[in-house]
N, CA, C and O atoms as a GROMACS GRO file, in nm:
protein
  568
    1UNK      N    1  -1.521  -2.166   3.914
    1UNK     CA    2  -1.396  -2.222   3.891
    1UNK      C    3  -1.467  -2.314   3.744
    1UNK      O    4  -1.406  -2.417   3.716
    2UNK      N    5  -1.583  -2.281   3.659
    2UNK     CA    6  -1.598  -2.334   3.618
    2UNK      C    7  -1.550  -2.329   3.502
    2UNK      O    8  -1.510  -2.418   3.426
    3UNK      N    9  -1.560  -2.113   3.484
    3UNK     CA   10  -1.521  -2.065   3.389
    3UNK      C   11  -1.337  -2.085   3.397
    3UNK      O   12  -1.255  -2.081   3.305
    4UNK      N   13  -1.321  -2.104   3.519
    4UNK     CA   14  -1.105  -2.117   3.534
    4UNK      C   15  -1.148  -2.267   3.410
    4UNK      O   16  -1.139  -2.243   3.290
    5UNK      N   17  -1.172  -2.349   3.438
    5UNK     CA   18  -1.185  -2.458   3.402
    5UNK      C   19  -1.232  -2.511   3.249
    5UNK      O   20  -1.219  -2.617   3.188
    6UNK      N   21  -1.285  -2.399   3.224
    6UNK     CA   22  -1.270  -2.375   3.107
    6UNK      C   23  -1.195  -2.327   2.972
    6UNK      O   24  -1.177  -2.365   2.857
    7UNK      N   25  -1.162  -2.224   3.054
    7UNK     CA   26  -1.036  -2.126   3.067
    7UNK      C   27  -0.887  -2.179   2.972
    7UNK      O   28  -0.812  -2.139   2.884
    8UNK      N   29  -0.910  -2.298   3.065
    8UNK     CA   30  -0.821  -2.350   3.072
    8UNK      C   31  -0.810  -2.456   2.962
    8UNK      O   32  -0.710  -2.480   2.894
    9UNK      N   33  -0.902  -2.501   2.959
    9UNK     CA   34  -0.898  -2.594   2.842
    9UNK      C   35  -0.882  -2.569   2.712
    9UNK      O   36  -0.813  -2.638   2.638
   10UNK      N   37  -0.943  -2.472   2.680
   10UNK     CA   38  -0.901  -2.372   2.594
   10UNK      C   39  -0.826  -2.309   2.498
   10UNK      O   40  -0.826  -2.276   2.379
   11UNK      N   41  -0.736  -2.306   2.639
   11UNK     CA   42  -0.566  -2.290   2.605
   11UNK      C   43  -0.539  -2.346   2.599
   11UNK      O   44  -0.442  -2.314   2.530
   12UNK      N   45  -0.530  -2.472   2.618
   12UNK     CA   46  -0.488  -2.624   2.651
   12UNK      C   47  -0.480  -2.621   2.515
   12UNK      O   48  -0.379  -2.605   2.446
   13UNK      N   49  -0.618  -2.641   2.471
   13UNK     CA   50  -0.660  -2.666   2.324
   13UNK      C   51  -0.560  -2.560   2.180
   13UNK      O   52  -0.534  -2.605   2.068
   14UNK      N   53  -0.531  -2.452   2.217
   14UNK     CA   54  -0.509  -2.362   2.133
   14UNK      C   55  -0.348  -2.426   2.110
   14UNK      O   56  -0.284  -2.439   2.006
   15UNK      N   57  -0.308  -2.463   2.277
   15UNK     CA   58  -0.142  -2.518   2.331
   15UNK      C   59  -0.101  -2.609   2.166
   15UNK      O   60  -0.013  -2.593   2.082
   16UNK      N   61  -0.240  -2.725   2.184
   16UNK     CA   62  -0.221  -2.885   2.164
   16UNK      C   63  -0.224  -2.818   1.987
   16UNK      O   64  -0.124  -2.845   1.920
   17UNK      N   65  -0.347  -2.729   1.913
   17UNK     CA   66  -0.308  -2.646   1.805
   17UNK      C   67  -0.194  -2.648   1.715
   17UNK      O   68  -0.147  -2.722   1.628
   18UNK      N   69  -0.162  -2.508   1.785
   18UNK     CA   70   0.008  -2.514   1.759
   18UNK      C   71   0.075  -2.592   1.751
   18UNK      O   72   0.166  -2.610   1.670
   19UNK      N   73   0.039  -2.652   1.837
   19UNK     CA   74   0.174  -2.825   1.843
   19UNK      C   75   0.142  -2.920   1.715
   19UNK      O   76   0.237  -2.963   1.649
   20UNK      N   77   0.075  -2.936   1.698
   20UNK     CA   78   0.038  -3.002   1.621
   20UNK      C   79   0.123  -2.952   1.468
   20UNK      O   80   0.228  -2.994   1.420
   21UNK      N   81   0.002  -2.820   1.404
   21UNK     CA   82   0.053  -2.737   1.361
   21UNK      C   83   0.250  -2.802   1.326
   21UNK      O   84   0.283  -2.873   1.231
   22UNK      N   85   0.336  -2.753   1.426
   22UNK     CA   86   0.400  -2.733   1.392
   22UNK      C   87   0.476  -2.906   1.380
   22UNK      O   88   0.597  -2.922   1.360
   23UNK      N   89   0.409  -2.986   1.390
   23UNK     CA   90   0.461  -3.080   1.426
   23UNK      C   91   0.473  -3.127   1.273
   23UNK      O   92   0.585  -3.157   1.231
   24UNK      N   93   0.328  -3.138   1.164
   24UNK     CA   94   0.322  -3.160   1.090
   24UNK      C   95   0.416  -3.142   0.974
   24UNK      O   96   0.440  -3.217   0.880
   25UNK      N   97   0.471  -2.994   1.013
   25UNK     CA   98   0.545  -2.904   0.960
   25UNK      C   99   0.652  -2.937   0.946
   25UNK      O  100   0.703  -2.904   0.839
   26UNK      N  101   0.738  -3.018   1.047
   26UNK     CA  102   0.806  -3.123   1.010
   26UNK      C  103   0.815  -3.256   0.963
   26UNK      O  104   0.914  -3.308   0.911
   27UNK      N  105   0.696  -3.310   0.988
   27UNK     CA  106   0.732  -3.402   0.909
   27UNK      C  107   0.728  -3.410   0.696
   27UNK      O  108   0.779  -3.490   0.618
   28UNK      N  109   0.622  -3.258   0.669
   28UNK     CA  110   0.635  -3.219   0.560
   28UNK      C  111   0.783  -3.206   0.508
   28UNK      O  112   0.839  -3.258   0.412
   29UNK      N  113   0.818  -3.140   0.582
   29UNK     CA  114   1.026  -3.124   0.598
   29UNK      C  115   1.084  -3.226   0.549
   29UNK      O  116   1.159  -3.216   0.451
   30UNK      N  117   1.053  -3.373   0.624
   30UNK     CA  118   1.154  -3.435   0.699
   30UNK      C  119   1.126  -3.547   0.595
   30UNK      O  120   1.233  -3.565   0.537
   31UNK      N  121   1.056  -3.609   0.558
   31UNK     CA  122   0.984  -3.688   0.492
   31UNK      C  123   0.922  -3.580   0.285
   31UNK      O  124   0.937  -3.655   0.189
   32UNK      N  125   0.893  -3.501   0.265
   32UNK     CA  126   0.964  -3.399   0.156
   32UNK      C  127   0.781  -3.420   0.044
   32UNK      O  128   0.761  -3.419  -0.078
   33UNK      N  129   0.692  -3.434   0.154
   33UNK     CA  130   0.562  -3.501   0.097
   33UNK      C  131   0.471  -3.400   0.116
   33UNK      O  132   0.505  -3.323   0.204
   34UNK      N  133   0.314  -3.362   0.037
   34UNK     CA  134   0.246  -3.234   0.004
   34UNK      C  135   0.176  -3.228   0.156
   34UNK      O  136   0.112  -3.314   0.216
   35UNK      N  137   0.223  -3.067   0.203
   35UNK     CA  138   0.164  -3.049   0.285
   35UNK      C  139  -0.007  -3.158   0.256
   35UNK      O  140  -0.038  -3.263   0.314
   36UNK      N  141  -0.064  -3.103   0.177
   36UNK     CA  142  -0.194  -3.169   0.178
   36UNK      C  143  -0.170  -3.270   0.252
   36UNK      O  144  -0.182  -3.247   0.372
   37UNK      N  145  -0.134  -3.395   0.219
   37UNK     CA  146  -0.092  -3.506   0.184
   37UNK      C  147  -0.101  -3.576   0.415
   37UNK      O  148  -0.139  -3.673   0.481
   38UNK      N  149  -0.026  -3.415   0.438
   38UNK     CA  150  -0.024  -3.443   0.613
   38UNK      C  151  -0.108  -3.459   0.654
   38UNK      O  152  -0.147  -3.549   0.729
   39UNK      N  153  -0.210  -3.278   0.564
   39UNK     CA  154  -0.318  -3.291   0.684
   39UNK      C  155  -0.501  -3.344   0.626
   39UNK      O  156  -0.618  -3.332   0.661
   40UNK      N  157  -0.425  -3.399   0.529
   40UNK     CA  158  -0.540  -3.540   0.487
   40UNK      C  159  -0.585  -3.695   0.559
   40UNK      O  160  -0.665  -3.788   0.565
   41UNK      N  161  -0.392  -3.597   0.631
   41UNK     CA  162  -0.372  -3.812   0.676
   41UNK      C  163  -0.393  -3.831   0.828
   41UNK      O  164  -0.487  -3.877   0.893
   42UNK      N  165  -0.225  -3.756   0.874
   42UNK     CA  166  -0.198  -3.691   1.018
   42UNK      C  167  -0.284  -3.690   1.056
   42UNK      O  168  -0.339  -3.763   1.138
   43UNK      N  169  -0.331  -3.557   0.974
   43UNK     CA  170  -0.362  -3.430   1.139
   43UNK      C  171  -0.520  -3.489   1.131
   43UNK      O  172  -0.588  -3.483   1.234
   44UNK      N  173  -0.595  -3.564   0.970
   44UNK     CA  174  -0.748  -3.605   1.002
   44UNK      C  175  -0.745  -3.703   1.140
   44UNK      O  176  -0.815  -3.686   1.240
   45UNK      N  177  -0.647  -3.809   1.120
   45UNK     CA  178  -0.668  -3.951   1.208
   45UNK      C  179  -0.673  -3.791   1.316
   45UNK      O  180  -0.759  -3.704   1.330
   46UNK      N  181  -0.594  -3.802   1.352
   46UNK     CA  182  -0.533  -3.782   1.495
   46UNK      C  183  -0.636  -3.630   1.547
   46UNK      O  184  -0.646  -3.595   1.665
   47UNK      N  185  -0.710  -3.552   1.419
   47UNK     CA  186  -0.854  -3.499   1.485
   47UNK      C  187  -0.937  -3.538   1.538
   47UNK      O  188  -0.995  -3.484   1.632
   48UNK      N  189  -0.966  -3.666   1.476
   48UNK     CA  190  -1.078  -3.750   1.399
   48UNK      C  191  -1.073  -3.858   1.535
   48UNK      O  192  -1.175  -3.925   1.543
   49UNK      N  193  -0.981  -3.881   1.630
   49UNK     CA  194  -0.981  -4.029   1.746
   49UNK      C  195  -1.039  -4.015   1.822
   49UNK      O  196  -1.080  -4.116   1.879
   50UNK      N  197  -1.084  -3.871   1.874
   50UNK     CA  198  -1.189  -3.911   1.970
   50UNK      C  199  -1.363  -3.989   1.908
   50UNK      O  200  -1.449  -4.067   1.948
   51UNK      N  201  -1.336  -3.913   1.802
   51UNK     CA  202  -1.465  -3.896   1.721
   51UNK      C  203  -1.451  -4.099   1.723
   51UNK      O  204  -1.546  -4.169   1.759
   52UNK      N  205  -1.329  -4.151   1.681
   52UNK     CA  206  -1.410  -4.316   1.677
   52UNK      C  207  -1.387  -4.360   1.782
   52UNK      O  208  -1.379  -4.483   1.789
   53UNK      N  209  -1.364  -4.274   1.915
   53UNK     CA  210  -1.356  -4.399   2.038
   53UNK      C  211  -1.544  -4.373   2.085
   53UNK      O  212  -1.607  -4.466   2.136
   54UNK      N  213  -1.598  -4.262   2.063
   54UNK     CA  214  -1.702  -4.182   2.062
   54UNK      C  215  -1.805  -4.314   1.937
   54UNK      O  216  -1.889  -4.381   1.996
   55UNK      N  217  -1.795  -4.330   1.842
   55UNK     CA  218  -1.872  -4.433   1.746
   55UNK      C  219  -1.803  -4.568   1.826
   55UNK      O  220  -1.900  -4.624   1.877
   56UNK      N  221  -1.731  -4.615   1.845
   56UNK     CA  222  -1.703  -4.768   1.861
   56UNK      C  223  -1.839  -4.765   2.008
   56UNK      O  224  -1.936  -4.839   2.019
   57UNK      N  225  -1.795  -4.656   2.098
   57UNK     CA  226  -1.847  -4.667   2.215
   57UNK      C  227  -2.004  -4.656   2.169
   57UNK      O  228  -2.064  -4.741   2.234
   58UNK      N  229  -2.091  -4.589   2.086
   58UNK     CA  230  -2.191  -4.545   2.091
   58UNK      C  231  -2.269  -4.726   2.034
   58UNK      O  232  -2.377  -4.767   2.075
   59UNK      N  233  -2.186  -4.793   1.946
   59UNK     CA  234  -2.161  -4.888   1.874
   59UNK      C  235  -2.232  -5.023   1.946
   59UNK      O  236  -2.333  -5.091   1.929
   60UNK      N  237  -2.115  -5.019   2.037
   60UNK     CA  238  -2.097  -5.137   2.167
   60UNK      C  239  -2.313  -5.076   2.220
   60UNK      O  240  -2.418  -5.136   2.196
   61UNK      N  241  -2.294  -4.970   2.276
   61UNK     CA  242  -2.470  -4.990   2.338
   61UNK      C  243  -2.532  -4.983   2.287
   61UNK      O  244  -2.637  -4.959   2.347
   62UNK      N  245  -2.547  -4.994   2.136
   62UNK     CA  246  -2.691  -5.018   2.033
   62UNK      C  247  -2.695  -4.877   1.975
   62UNK      O  248  -2.725  -4.851   1.859
   63UNK      N  249  -2.669  -4.808   2.049
   63UNK     CA  250  -2.718  -4.644   1.996
   63UNK      C  251  -2.675  -4.624   1.918
   63UNK      O  252  -2.620  -4.514   1.919
   64UNK      N  253  -2.662  -4.708   1.786
   64UNK     CA  254  -2.620  -4.688   1.655
   64UNK      C  255  -2.655  -4.600   1.620
   64UNK      O  256  -2.565  -4.542   1.560
   65UNK      N  257  -2.819  -4.501   1.620
   65UNK     CA  258  -2.760  -4.326   1.527
   65UNK      C  259  -2.738  -4.268   1.632
   65UNK      O  260  -2.790  -4.157   1.620
   66UNK      N  261  -2.688  -4.276   1.736
   66UNK     CA  262  -2.574  -4.164   1.757
   66UNK      C  263  -2.438  -4.162   1.672
   66UNK      O  264  -2.384  -4.086   1.590
   67UNK      N  265  -2.414  -4.274   1.728
   67UNK     CA  266  -2.283  -4.283   1.631
   67UNK      C  267  -2.339  -4.260   1.490
   67UNK      O  268  -2.394  -4.150   1.476
   68UNK      N  269  -2.338  -4.304   1.429
   68UNK     CA  270  -2.394  -4.158   1.284
   68UNK      C  271  -2.398  -4.066   1.194
   68UNK      O  272  -2.352  -4.027   1.087
   69UNK      N  273  -2.548  -4.020   1.367
   69UNK     CA  274  -2.498  -3.910   1.339
   69UNK      C  275  -2.375  -3.807   1.440
   69UNK      O  276  -2.354  -3.687   1.420
   70UNK      N  277  -2.314  -3.883   1.534
   70UNK     CA  278  -2.175  -3.867   1.506
   70UNK      C  279  -2.134  -3.781   1.390
   70UNK      O  280  -2.161  -3.664   1.361
   71UNK      N  281  -2.056  -3.881   1.330
   71UNK     CA  282  -1.966  -3.882   1.243
   71UNK      C  283  -2.001  -3.763   1.117
   71UNK      O  284  -1.932  -3.682   1.054
   72UNK      N  285  -2.142  -3.801   1.118
   72UNK     CA  286  -2.198  -3.723   0.939
   72UNK      C  287  -2.226  -3.549   1.061
   72UNK      O  288  -2.164  -3.453   1.016
   73UNK      N  289  -2.287  -3.526   1.163
   73UNK     CA  290  -2.199  -3.384   1.181
   73UNK      C  291  -2.166  -3.359   1.264
   73UNK      O  292  -2.228  -3.296   1.349
   74UNK      N  293  -1.983  -3.423   1.274
   74UNK     CA  294  -1.896  -3.386   1.303
   74UNK      C  295  -1.833  -3.321   1.112
   74UNK      O  296  -1.804  -3.209   1.070
   75UNK      N  297  -1.836  -3.441   1.057
   75UNK     CA  298  -1.839  -3.357   0.885
   75UNK      C  299  -1.868  -3.250   0.884
   75UNK      O  300  -1.793  -3.156   0.909
   76UNK      N  301  -2.018  -3.243   0.843
   76UNK     CA  302  -2.079  -3.120   0.809
   76UNK      C  303  -2.026  -2.987   0.883
   76UNK      O  304  -2.010  -2.882   0.820
   77UNK      N  305  -2.002  -2.996   1.002
   77UNK     CA  306  -1.944  -2.899   1.132
   77UNK      C  307  -1.756  -2.842   1.074
   77UNK      O  308  -1.710  -2.730   1.055
   78UNK      N  309  -1.715  -2.933   1.068
   78UNK     CA  310  -1.537  -2.939   0.988
   78UNK      C  311  -1.608  -2.876   0.839
   78UNK      O  312  -1.617  -2.753   0.843
   79UNK      N  313  -1.621  -2.892   0.806
   79UNK     CA  314  -1.684  -2.914   0.677
   79UNK      C  315  -1.706  -2.752   0.633
   79UNK      O  316  -1.631  -2.700   0.550
   80UNK      N  317  -1.817  -2.677   0.698
   80UNK     CA  318  -1.858  -2.546   0.749
   80UNK      C  319  -1.782  -2.451   0.830
   80UNK      O  320  -1.724  -2.348   0.796
   81UNK      N  321  -1.794  -2.509   0.948
   81UNK     CA  322  -1.755  -2.416   1.029
   81UNK      C  323  -1.663  -2.348   1.052
   81UNK      O  324  -1.635  -2.229   1.035
   82UNK      N  325  -1.605  -2.455   1.101
   82UNK     CA  326  -1.458  -2.458   1.084
   82UNK      C  327  -1.326  -2.400   0.957
   82UNK      O  328  -1.231  -2.322   0.966
   83UNK      N  329  -1.388  -2.494   0.831
   83UNK     CA  330  -1.288  -2.381   0.726
   83UNK      C  331  -1.416  -2.277   0.713
   83UNK      O  332  -1.383  -2.237   0.601
   84UNK      N  333  -1.558  -2.189   0.745
   84UNK     CA  334  -1.574  -2.097   0.754
   84UNK      C  335  -1.444  -2.016   0.823
   84UNK      O  336  -1.365  -1.951   0.754
   85UNK      N  337  -1.436  -2.026   0.935
   85UNK     CA  338  -1.397  -1.922   1.038
   85UNK      C  339  -1.230  -1.948   1.016
   85UNK      O  340  -1.162  -1.862   1.072
   86UNK      N  341  -1.147  -2.061   0.938
   86UNK     CA  342  -1.057  -2.039   0.909
   86UNK      C  343  -1.087  -1.937   0.845
   86UNK      O  344  -1.098  -1.830   0.906
   87UNK      N  345  -1.106  -1.943   0.722
   87UNK     CA  346  -1.147  -1.905   0.637
   87UNK      C  347  -1.130  -1.716   0.652
   87UNK      O  348  -1.050  -1.642   0.595
   88UNK      N  349  -1.215  -1.690   0.729
   88UNK     CA  350  -1.216  -1.516   0.792
   88UNK      C  351  -1.151  -1.457   0.841
   88UNK      O  352  -1.148  -1.335   0.829
   89UNK      N  353  -1.074  -1.527   0.914
   89UNK     CA  354  -0.878  -1.563   0.981
   89UNK      C  355  -0.827  -1.502   0.853
   89UNK      O  356  -0.792  -1.385   0.840
   90UNK      N  357  -0.828  -1.636   0.720
   90UNK     CA  358  -0.709  -1.605   0.613
   90UNK      C  359  -0.769  -1.690   0.523
   90UNK      O  360  -0.816  -1.801   0.544
   91UNK      N  361  -0.762  -1.613   0.399
   91UNK     CA  362  -0.866  -1.696   0.273
   91UNK      C  363  -0.691  -1.855   0.222
   91UNK      O  364  -0.579  -1.819   0.185
   92UNK      N  365  -0.738  -2.015   0.242
   92UNK     CA  366  -0.722  -2.087   0.263
   92UNK      C  367  -0.712  -2.085   0.121
   92UNK      O  368  -0.802  -2.036   0.053
   93UNK      N  369  -0.590  -2.143   0.061
   93UNK     CA  370  -0.570  -2.290  -0.094
   93UNK      C  371  -0.648  -2.361  -0.088
   93UNK      O  372  -0.657  -2.438   0.007
   94UNK      N  373  -0.729  -2.359  -0.186
   94UNK     CA  374  -0.776  -2.509  -0.202
   94UNK      C  375  -0.729  -2.621  -0.329
   94UNK      O  376  -0.736  -2.743  -0.320
   95UNK      N  377  -0.698  -2.570  -0.404
   95UNK     CA  378  -0.633  -2.619  -0.511
   95UNK      C  379  -0.623  -2.768  -0.551
   95UNK      O  380  -0.657  -2.838  -0.647
   96UNK      N  381  -0.576  -2.780  -0.463
   96UNK     CA  382  -0.459  -2.920  -0.452
   96UNK      C  383  -0.575  -3.052  -0.348
   96UNK      O  384  -0.584  -3.175  -0.352
   97UNK      N  385  -0.635  -2.957  -0.275
   97UNK     CA  386  -0.748  -3.088  -0.252
   97UNK      C  387  -0.889  -3.069  -0.341
   97UNK      O  388  -0.993  -3.078  -0.277
   98UNK      N  389  -0.898  -3.044  -0.485
   98UNK     CA  390  -1.032  -3.102  -0.502
   98UNK      C  391  -1.055  -3.214  -0.591
   98UNK      O  392  -1.129  -3.215  -0.689
   99UNK      N  393  -0.964  -3.331  -0.536
   99UNK     CA  394  -0.994  -3.402  -0.598
   99UNK      C  395  -1.021  -3.540  -0.404
   99UNK      O  396  -1.061  -3.655  -0.386
  100UNK      N  397  -0.969  -3.430  -0.316
  100UNK     CA  398  -1.061  -3.468  -0.182
  100UNK      C  399  -1.183  -3.364  -0.161
  100UNK      O  400  -1.278  -3.316  -0.100
  101UNK      N  401  -1.131  -3.370  -0.220
  101UNK     CA  402  -1.319  -3.288  -0.172
  101UNK      C  403  -1.439  -3.347  -0.253
  101UNK      O  404  -1.554  -3.347  -0.211
  102UNK      N  405  -1.384  -3.414  -0.416
  102UNK     CA  406  -1.472  -3.487  -0.450
  102UNK      C  407  -1.492  -3.601  -0.350
  102UNK      O  408  -1.593  -3.595  -0.280
  103UNK      N  409  -1.378  -3.740  -0.330
  103UNK     CA  410  -1.398  -3.828  -0.269
  103UNK      C  411  -1.493  -3.774  -0.153
  103UNK      O  412  -1.616  -3.766  -0.150
  104UNK      N  413  -1.414  -3.744  -0.075
  104UNK     CA  414  -1.575  -3.654   0.110
  104UNK      C  415  -1.703  -3.658  -0.028
  104UNK      O  416  -1.764  -3.766  -0.032
  105UNK      N  417  -1.752  -3.540  -0.149
  105UNK     CA  418  -1.869  -3.510  -0.147
  105UNK      C  419  -1.956  -3.723  -0.217
  105UNK      O  420  -2.066  -3.750  -0.265
  106UNK      N  421  -1.869  -3.787  -0.194
  106UNK     CA  422  -1.930  -3.870  -0.297
  106UNK      C  423  -1.976  -4.015  -0.212
  106UNK      O  424  -2.042  -4.116  -0.233
  107UNK      N  425  -1.889  -3.949  -0.094
  107UNK     CA  426  -1.875  -4.083   0.031
  107UNK      C  427  -2.065  -4.153   0.041
  107UNK      O  428  -2.108  -4.268   0.032
  108UNK      N  429  -2.143  -3.999   0.066
  108UNK     CA  430  -2.228  -4.068   0.117
  108UNK      C  431  -2.350  -4.153   0.069
  108UNK      O  432  -2.460  -4.202   0.096
  109UNK      N  433  -2.221  -4.131  -0.049
  109UNK     CA  434  -2.309  -4.224  -0.214
  109UNK      C  435  -2.286  -4.385  -0.168
  109UNK      O  436  -2.357  -4.480  -0.134
  110UNK      N  437  -2.164  -4.362  -0.184
  110UNK     CA  438  -2.106  -4.544  -0.091
  110UNK      C  439  -2.236  -4.605  -0.008
  110UNK      O  440  -2.305  -4.705  -0.030
  111UNK      N  441  -2.244  -4.507   0.093
  111UNK     CA  442  -2.241  -4.529   0.230
  111UNK      C  443  -2.412  -4.598   0.259
  111UNK      O  444  -2.456  -4.674   0.346
  112UNK      N  445  -2.498  -4.504   0.099
  112UNK     CA  446  -2.607  -4.589   0.157
  112UNK      C  447  -2.633  -4.681   0.002
  112UNK      O  448  -2.717  -4.770  -0.012
  113UNK      N  449  -2.541  -4.633  -0.100
  113UNK     CA  450  -2.542  -4.801  -0.136
  113UNK      C  451  -2.509  -4.911  -0.080
  113UNK      O  452  -2.535  -5.023  -0.124
  114UNK      N  453  -2.443  -4.880   0.031
  114UNK     CA  454  -2.355  -5.042   0.088
  114UNK      C  455  -2.450  -4.990   0.248
  114UNK      O  456  -2.412  -4.982   0.365
  115UNK      N  457  -2.560  -4.968   0.193
  115UNK     CA  458  -2.697  -4.970   0.382
  115UNK      C  459  -2.792  -4.913   0.228
  115UNK      O  460  -2.799  -4.801   0.179
  116UNK      N  461  -2.858  -5.048   0.182
  116UNK     CA  462  -2.980  -5.035   0.072
  116UNK      C  463  -3.111  -5.038   0.212
  116UNK      O  464  -3.205  -4.958   0.214
  117UNK      N  465  -3.091  -5.133   0.305
  117UNK     CA  466  -3.187  -5.191   0.350
  117UNK      C  467  -3.111  -5.051   0.553
  117UNK      O  468  -3.053  -5.079   0.658
  118UNK      N  469  -3.145  -4.972   0.514
  118UNK     CA  470  -3.108  -4.865   0.658
  118UNK      C  471  -2.962  -4.929   0.738
  118UNK      O  472  -2.942  -4.885   0.851
  119UNK      N  473  -2.849  -5.042   0.675
  119UNK     CA  474  -2.785  -5.112   0.809
  119UNK      C  475  -2.696  -5.097   0.762
  119UNK      O  476  -2.714  -5.146   0.650
  120UNK      N  477  -2.551  -5.039   0.769
  120UNK     CA  478  -2.445  -5.071   0.747
  120UNK      C  479  -2.413  -5.258   0.834
  120UNK      O  480  -2.438  -5.296   0.949
  121UNK      N  481  -2.357  -5.323   0.726
  121UNK     CA  482  -2.274  -5.509   0.798
  121UNK      C  483  -2.154  -5.441   0.861
  121UNK      O  484  -2.117  -5.333   0.907
  122UNK      N  485  -2.110  -5.586   0.834
  122UNK     CA  486  -1.989  -5.578   0.927
  122UNK      C  487  -1.923  -5.650   0.765
  122UNK      O  488  -1.814  -5.704   0.780
  123UNK      N  489  -1.973  -5.654   0.639
  123UNK     CA  490  -1.906  -5.677   0.499
  123UNK      C  491  -1.845  -5.515   0.460
  123UNK      O  492  -1.735  -5.479   0.418
  124UNK      N  493  -1.973  -5.436   0.496
  124UNK     CA  494  -1.997  -5.295   0.440
  124UNK      C  495  -1.839  -5.132   0.512
  124UNK      O  496  -1.777  -5.028   0.490
  125UNK      N  497  -1.880  -5.283   0.629
  125UNK     CA  498  -1.765  -5.162   0.714
  125UNK      C  499  -1.562  -5.229   0.658
  125UNK      O  500  -1.447  -5.199   0.691
  126UNK      N  501  -1.610  -5.298   0.593
  126UNK     CA  502  -1.461  -5.392   0.597
  126UNK      C  503  -1.432  -5.298   0.415
  126UNK      O  504  -1.327  -5.267   0.358
  127UNK      N  505  -1.530  -5.285   0.389
  127UNK     CA  506  -1.576  -5.220   0.225
  127UNK      C  507  -1.468  -5.079   0.245
  127UNK      O  508  -1.387  -5.033   0.165
  128UNK      N  509  -1.506  -5.031   0.397
  128UNK     CA  510  -1.558  -4.830   0.464
  128UNK      C  511  -1.374  -4.841   0.454
  128UNK      O  512  -1.298  -4.756   0.409
  129UNK      N  513  -1.331  -5.015   0.529
  129UNK     CA  514  -1.228  -4.989   0.525
  129UNK      C  515  -1.120  -4.961   0.490
  129UNK      O  516  -1.029  -4.890   0.532
  130UNK      N  517  -1.143  -5.051   0.370
  130UNK     CA  518  -1.060  -5.036   0.251
  130UNK      C  519  -1.079  -4.912   0.210
  130UNK      O  520  -0.988  -4.829   0.197
  131UNK      N  521  -1.155  -4.898   0.195
  131UNK     CA  522  -1.199  -4.753   0.083
  131UNK      C  523  -1.078  -4.666   0.126
  131UNK      O  524  -0.980  -4.637   0.057
  132UNK      N  525  -1.108  -4.630   0.261
  132UNK     CA  526  -0.998  -4.549   0.376
  132UNK      C  527  -0.822  -4.608   0.306
  132UNK      O  528  -0.747  -4.538   0.238
  133UNK      N  529  -0.802  -4.731   0.346
  133UNK     CA  530  -0.726  -4.725   0.356
  133UNK      C  531  -0.605  -4.714   0.182
  133UNK      O  532  -0.483  -4.709   0.170
  134UNK      N  533  -0.727  -4.714   0.070
  134UNK     CA  534  -0.669  -4.708  -0.048
  134UNK      C  535  -0.664  -4.587  -0.076
  134UNK      O  536  -0.567  -4.552  -0.143
  135UNK      N  537  -0.763  -4.484  -0.038
  135UNK     CA  538  -0.781  -4.313  -0.068
  135UNK      C  539  -0.605  -4.284  -0.017
  135UNK      O  540  -0.514  -4.277  -0.100
  136UNK      N  541  -0.585  -4.270   0.145
  136UNK     CA  542  -0.467  -4.277   0.126
  136UNK      C  543  -0.333  -4.322   0.101
  136UNK      O  544  -0.231  -4.257   0.122
  137UNK      N  545  -0.343  -4.474   0.039
  137UNK     CA  546  -0.276  -4.512  -0.033
  137UNK      C  547  -0.235  -4.396  -0.221
  137UNK      O  548  -0.134  -4.383  -0.290
  138UNK      N  549  -0.367  -4.343  -0.231
  138UNK     CA  550  -0.331  -4.263  -0.296
  138UNK      C  551  -0.300  -4.076  -0.305
  138UNK      O  552  -0.273  -3.987  -0.386
  139UNK      N  553  -0.318  -4.092  -0.212
  139UNK     CA  554  -0.286  -3.946  -0.132
  139UNK      C  555  -0.144  -3.929  -0.071
  139UNK      O  556  -0.088  -3.820  -0.077
  140UNK      N  557  -0.095  -4.020  -0.021
  140UNK     CA  558   0.052  -4.044  -0.027
  140UNK      C  559   0.122  -4.045  -0.136
  140UNK      O  560   0.196  -3.948  -0.153
  141UNK      N  561   0.120  -4.160  -0.248
  141UNK     CA  562   0.156  -4.152  -0.365
  141UNK      C  563   0.171  -4.035  -0.533
  141UNK      O  564   0.234  -4.049  -0.638
  142UNK      N  565   0.100  -3.953  -0.493
  142UNK     CA  566   0.114  -3.840  -0.596
  142UNK      C  567   0.125  -3.711  -0.511
  142UNK      O  568   0.137  -3.601  -0.566
   0.00000   0.00000   0.00000
């Protein structure tokens, strides 16, 4: 029974991934925006919503190291294992994503600067959230 549940879950995830890509393509066509813009915003939000819930729950329970480690671990996994597996299946074009990739590479430095005593405060959280809003705005206007 457990194996059946795993297989059904994997099937649903594959279907969900295909539906998300099909929906993203329709958004690109309807709005006339770049594929990268939709991937960097809409799909990024959709695929990280569960991490957002996990981080909020961990922060409320004051297990903040789990919250931060979850975000960092997820970013590392997605940037290495997920992209690596996709590139094995089919080479990926990345030229238009060099700017966002640079922003992602510089983000840990920003977090360190905002947390000099090893804690991210509420004002630092506001700055990070505002930075994301600015990042999305730049993606959508280019």
